[in-house]
XYZ file of N, CA and C in Angstrom:
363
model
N -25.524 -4.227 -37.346
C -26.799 -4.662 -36.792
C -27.379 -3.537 -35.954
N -28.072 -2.751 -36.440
C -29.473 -2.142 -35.328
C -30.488 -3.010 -34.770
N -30.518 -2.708 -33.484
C -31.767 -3.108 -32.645
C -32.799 -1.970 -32.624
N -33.941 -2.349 -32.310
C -35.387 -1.331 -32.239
C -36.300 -1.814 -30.871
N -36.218 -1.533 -29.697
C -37.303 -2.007 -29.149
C -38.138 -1.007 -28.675
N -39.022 -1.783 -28.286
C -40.186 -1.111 -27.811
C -41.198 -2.167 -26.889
N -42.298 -1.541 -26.174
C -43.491 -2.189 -25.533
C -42.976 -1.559 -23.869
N -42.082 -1.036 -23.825
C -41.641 -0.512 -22.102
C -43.330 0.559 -22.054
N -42.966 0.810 -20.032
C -44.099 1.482 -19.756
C -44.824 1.154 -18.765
N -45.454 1.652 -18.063
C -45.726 1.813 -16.151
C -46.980 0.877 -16.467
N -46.973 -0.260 -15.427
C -47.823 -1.184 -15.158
C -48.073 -1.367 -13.753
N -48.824 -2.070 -12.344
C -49.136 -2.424 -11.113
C -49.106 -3.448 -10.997
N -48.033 -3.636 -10.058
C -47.647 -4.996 -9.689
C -48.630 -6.322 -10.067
N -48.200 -7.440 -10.743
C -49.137 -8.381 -10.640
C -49.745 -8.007 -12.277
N -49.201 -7.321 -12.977
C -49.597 -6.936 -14.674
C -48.519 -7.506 -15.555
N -48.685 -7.209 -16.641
C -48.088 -7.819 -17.402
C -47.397 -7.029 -18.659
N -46.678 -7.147 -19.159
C -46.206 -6.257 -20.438
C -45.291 -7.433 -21.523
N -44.909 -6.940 -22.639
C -44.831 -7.569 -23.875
C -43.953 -6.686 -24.318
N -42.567 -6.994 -23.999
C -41.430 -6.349 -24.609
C -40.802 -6.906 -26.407
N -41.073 -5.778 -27.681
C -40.690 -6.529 -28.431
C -39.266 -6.088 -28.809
N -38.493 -6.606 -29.967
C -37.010 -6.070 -30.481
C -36.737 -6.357 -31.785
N -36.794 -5.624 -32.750
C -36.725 -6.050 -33.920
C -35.131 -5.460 -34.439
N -34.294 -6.520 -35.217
C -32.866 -6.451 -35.816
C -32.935 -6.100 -37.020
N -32.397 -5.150 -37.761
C -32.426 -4.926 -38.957
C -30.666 -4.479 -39.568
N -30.230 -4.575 -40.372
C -29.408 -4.890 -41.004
C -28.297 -6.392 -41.225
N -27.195 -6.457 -41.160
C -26.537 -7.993 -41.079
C -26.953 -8.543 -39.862
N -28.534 -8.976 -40.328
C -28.917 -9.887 -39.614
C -28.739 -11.296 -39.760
N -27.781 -11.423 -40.729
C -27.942 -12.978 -40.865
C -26.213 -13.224 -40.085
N -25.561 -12.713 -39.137
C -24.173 -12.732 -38.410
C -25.461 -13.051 -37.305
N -26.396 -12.809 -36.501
C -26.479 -12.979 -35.283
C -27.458 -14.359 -35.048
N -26.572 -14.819 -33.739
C -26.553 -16.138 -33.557
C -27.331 -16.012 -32.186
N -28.279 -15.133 -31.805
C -28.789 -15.246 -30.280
C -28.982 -13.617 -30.068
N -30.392 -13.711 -28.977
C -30.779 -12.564 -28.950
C -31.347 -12.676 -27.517
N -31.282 -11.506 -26.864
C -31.848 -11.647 -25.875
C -32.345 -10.126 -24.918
N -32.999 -10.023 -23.910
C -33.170 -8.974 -22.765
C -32.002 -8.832 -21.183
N -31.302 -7.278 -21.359
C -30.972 -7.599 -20.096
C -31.491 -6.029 -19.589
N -31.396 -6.127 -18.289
C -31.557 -4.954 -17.941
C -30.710 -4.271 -16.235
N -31.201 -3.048 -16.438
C -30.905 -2.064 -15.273
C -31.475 -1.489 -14.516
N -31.255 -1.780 -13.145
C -31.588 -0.810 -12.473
C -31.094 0.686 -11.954
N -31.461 1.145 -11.083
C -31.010 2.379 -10.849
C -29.737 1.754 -9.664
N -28.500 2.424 -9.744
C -27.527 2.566 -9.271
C -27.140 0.566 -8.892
N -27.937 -0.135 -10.162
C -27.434 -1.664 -10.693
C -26.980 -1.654 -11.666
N -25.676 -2.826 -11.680
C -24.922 -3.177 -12.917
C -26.226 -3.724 -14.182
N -25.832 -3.858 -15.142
C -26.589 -4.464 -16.081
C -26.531 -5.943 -15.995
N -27.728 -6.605 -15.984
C -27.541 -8.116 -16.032
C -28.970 -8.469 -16.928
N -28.035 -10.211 -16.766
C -28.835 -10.548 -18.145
C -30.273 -11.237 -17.049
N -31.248 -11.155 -18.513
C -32.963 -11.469 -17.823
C -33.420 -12.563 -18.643
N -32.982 -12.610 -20.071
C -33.315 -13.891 -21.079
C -33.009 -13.964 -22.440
N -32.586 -15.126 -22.688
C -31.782 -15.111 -23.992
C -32.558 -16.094 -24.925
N -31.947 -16.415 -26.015
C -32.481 -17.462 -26.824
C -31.552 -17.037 -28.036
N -31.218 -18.682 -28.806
C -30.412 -18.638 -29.254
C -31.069 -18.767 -30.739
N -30.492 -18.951 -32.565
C -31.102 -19.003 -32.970
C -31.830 -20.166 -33.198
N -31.256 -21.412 -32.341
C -31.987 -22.690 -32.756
C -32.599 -22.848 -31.452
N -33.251 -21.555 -30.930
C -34.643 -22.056 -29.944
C -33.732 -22.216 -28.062
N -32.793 -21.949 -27.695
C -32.234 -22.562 -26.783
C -32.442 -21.513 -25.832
N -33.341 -21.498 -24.589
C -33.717 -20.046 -23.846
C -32.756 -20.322 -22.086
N -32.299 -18.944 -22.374
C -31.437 -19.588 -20.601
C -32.479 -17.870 -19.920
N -32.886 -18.552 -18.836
C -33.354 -17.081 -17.976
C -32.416 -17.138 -16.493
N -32.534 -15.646 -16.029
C -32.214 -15.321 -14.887
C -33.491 -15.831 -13.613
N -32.574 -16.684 -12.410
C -33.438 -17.340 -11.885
C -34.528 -16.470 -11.008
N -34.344 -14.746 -11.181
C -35.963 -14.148 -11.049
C -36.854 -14.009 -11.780
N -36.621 -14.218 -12.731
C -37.885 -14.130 -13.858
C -38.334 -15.360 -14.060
N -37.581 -16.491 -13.945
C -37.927 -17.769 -14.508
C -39.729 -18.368 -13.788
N -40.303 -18.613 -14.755
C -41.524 -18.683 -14.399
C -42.690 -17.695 -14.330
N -42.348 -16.278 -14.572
C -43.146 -14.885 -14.970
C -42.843 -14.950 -16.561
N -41.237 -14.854 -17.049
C -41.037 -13.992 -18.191
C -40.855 -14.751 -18.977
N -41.261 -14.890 -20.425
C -40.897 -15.815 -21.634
C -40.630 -15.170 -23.027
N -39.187 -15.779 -22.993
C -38.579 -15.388 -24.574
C -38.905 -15.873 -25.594
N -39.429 -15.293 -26.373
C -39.618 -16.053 -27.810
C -38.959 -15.304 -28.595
N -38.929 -15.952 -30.244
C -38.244 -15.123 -31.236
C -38.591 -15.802 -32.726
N -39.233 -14.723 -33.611
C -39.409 -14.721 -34.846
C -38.568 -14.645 -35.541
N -37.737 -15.983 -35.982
C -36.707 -15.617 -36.924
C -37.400 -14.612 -38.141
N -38.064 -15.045 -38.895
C -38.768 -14.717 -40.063
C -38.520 -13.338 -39.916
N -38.976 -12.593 -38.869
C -38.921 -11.572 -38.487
C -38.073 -10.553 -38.169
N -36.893 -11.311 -37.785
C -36.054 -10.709 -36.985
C -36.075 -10.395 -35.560
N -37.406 -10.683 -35.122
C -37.619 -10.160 -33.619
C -38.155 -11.238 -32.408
N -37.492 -10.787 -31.289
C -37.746 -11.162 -30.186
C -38.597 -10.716 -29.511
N -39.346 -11.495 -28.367
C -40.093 -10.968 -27.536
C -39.636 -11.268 -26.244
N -39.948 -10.557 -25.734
C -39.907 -10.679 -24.145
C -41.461 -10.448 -23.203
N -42.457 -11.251 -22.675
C -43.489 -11.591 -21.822
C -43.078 -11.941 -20.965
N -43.737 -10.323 -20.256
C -43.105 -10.319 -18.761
C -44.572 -10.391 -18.199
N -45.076 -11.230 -17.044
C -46.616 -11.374 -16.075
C -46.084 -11.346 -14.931
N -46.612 -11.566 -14.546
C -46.725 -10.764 -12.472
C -45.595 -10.069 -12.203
N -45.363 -9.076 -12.804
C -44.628 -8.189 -12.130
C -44.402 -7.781 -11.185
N -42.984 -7.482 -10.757
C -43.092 -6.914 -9.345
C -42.316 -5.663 -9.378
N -42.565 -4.810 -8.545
C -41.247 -3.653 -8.232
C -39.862 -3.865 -8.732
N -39.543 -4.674 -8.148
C -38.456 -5.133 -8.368
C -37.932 -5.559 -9.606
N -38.626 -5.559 -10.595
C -38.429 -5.456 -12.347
C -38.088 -4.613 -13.033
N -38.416 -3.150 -11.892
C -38.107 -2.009 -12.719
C -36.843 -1.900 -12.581
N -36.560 -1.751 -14.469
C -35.562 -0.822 -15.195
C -35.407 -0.571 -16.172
N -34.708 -0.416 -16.857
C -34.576 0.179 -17.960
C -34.336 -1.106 -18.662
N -35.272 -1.909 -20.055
C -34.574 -3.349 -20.453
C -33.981 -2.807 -21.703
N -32.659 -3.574 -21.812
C -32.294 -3.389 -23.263
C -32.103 -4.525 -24.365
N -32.437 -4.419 -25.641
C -32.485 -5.593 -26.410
C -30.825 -5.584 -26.937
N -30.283 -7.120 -26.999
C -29.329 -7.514 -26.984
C -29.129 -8.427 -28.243
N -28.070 -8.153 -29.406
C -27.683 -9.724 -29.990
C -25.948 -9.736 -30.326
N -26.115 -11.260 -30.155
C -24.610 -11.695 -30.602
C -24.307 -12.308 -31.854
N -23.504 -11.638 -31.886
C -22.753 -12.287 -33.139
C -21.564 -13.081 -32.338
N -21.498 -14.777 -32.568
C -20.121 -15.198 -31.867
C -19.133 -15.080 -33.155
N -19.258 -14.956 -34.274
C -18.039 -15.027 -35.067
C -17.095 -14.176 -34.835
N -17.982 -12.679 -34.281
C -16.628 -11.861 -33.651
C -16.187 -11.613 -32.740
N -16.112 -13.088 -31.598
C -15.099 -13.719 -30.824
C -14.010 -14.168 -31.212
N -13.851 -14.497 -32.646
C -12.671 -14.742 -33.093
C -11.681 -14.295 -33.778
N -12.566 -12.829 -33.857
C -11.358 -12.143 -34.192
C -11.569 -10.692 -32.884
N -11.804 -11.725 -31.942
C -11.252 -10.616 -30.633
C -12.123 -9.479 -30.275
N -12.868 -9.468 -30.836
C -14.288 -8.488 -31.052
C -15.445 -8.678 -29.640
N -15.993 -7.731 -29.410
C -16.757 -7.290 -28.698
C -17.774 -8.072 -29.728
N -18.654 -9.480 -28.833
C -19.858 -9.800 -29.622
C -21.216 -9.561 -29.634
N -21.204 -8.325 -29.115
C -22.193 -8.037 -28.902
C -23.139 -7.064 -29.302
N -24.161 -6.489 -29.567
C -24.958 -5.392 -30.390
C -26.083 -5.467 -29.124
N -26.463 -3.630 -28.814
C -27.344 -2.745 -28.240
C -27.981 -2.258 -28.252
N -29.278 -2.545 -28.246
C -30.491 -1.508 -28.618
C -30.774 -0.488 -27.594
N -31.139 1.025 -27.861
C -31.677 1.914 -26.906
C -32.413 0.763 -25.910
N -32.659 1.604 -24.536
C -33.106 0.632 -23.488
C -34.618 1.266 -23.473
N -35.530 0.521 -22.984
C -37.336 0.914 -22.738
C -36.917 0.480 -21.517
N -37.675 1.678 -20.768
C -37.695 1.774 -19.555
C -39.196 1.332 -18.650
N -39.261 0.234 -18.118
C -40.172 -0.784 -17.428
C -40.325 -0.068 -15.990
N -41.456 0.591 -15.617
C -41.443 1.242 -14.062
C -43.318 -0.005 -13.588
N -43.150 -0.792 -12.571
C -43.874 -1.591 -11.687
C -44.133 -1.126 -10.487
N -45.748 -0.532 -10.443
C -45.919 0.088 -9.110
C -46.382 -0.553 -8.319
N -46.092 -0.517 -6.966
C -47.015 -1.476 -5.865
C -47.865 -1.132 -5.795
């Protein structure tokens, strides 16, 4: 599975941006897709997920700015991020799982290059 994203890029607080992620190869193993991201000298954490039957869990700072959607048809997710704040900036990276290879002990997870989100006051 490759990830592709794109839509990162310097916005002023209180703007908005439209993170997309498109999956291409054994795409039919992944069961959930989502955004997490980084800051500078921050661990990586998760920002919003969705599963493939629609099921969205967010991190309780975004909840109410940022909304996940996802084009199966497509392969791709979005991420709509509005009122931004400083505090958003980092680097987001697009994320999917495959859970089948939890069972055979596997790392379930797949990484897209990160787009880097900078929010100026």
């Amino acid at each position: 599975v490759q990830l592709q994203a794109s839509g990162g890029g310097l916005v002023q607080a209180g703007g908005s941006l439209r993170l997309s992620c498109t999956a291409s190869g054994d795409i039919f193993v992944i069961n959930a897709m989502g955004w997490y991201r980084q800051a500078p000298g921050k661990q990586r954490e998760m920002v919003a997920t969705i599963t493939d039957g629609g099921t969205t869990r967010y991190d309780t700072s975004v909840k109410g700015r940022f909304t996940i959607s996802r084009d199966n048809g497509k392969s791709t997710v979005y991420l709509q991020m509005d009122s931004l704040k400083p505090e958003d900036t980092a680097v987001y990276y697009c994320n999917a799982e495959d859970w089948g290879r939890r069972l055979l002990g596997d790392d379930i997870n797949y990484w897209g290059k990160g787009t880097l989100v900078t929010v100026s006051s």
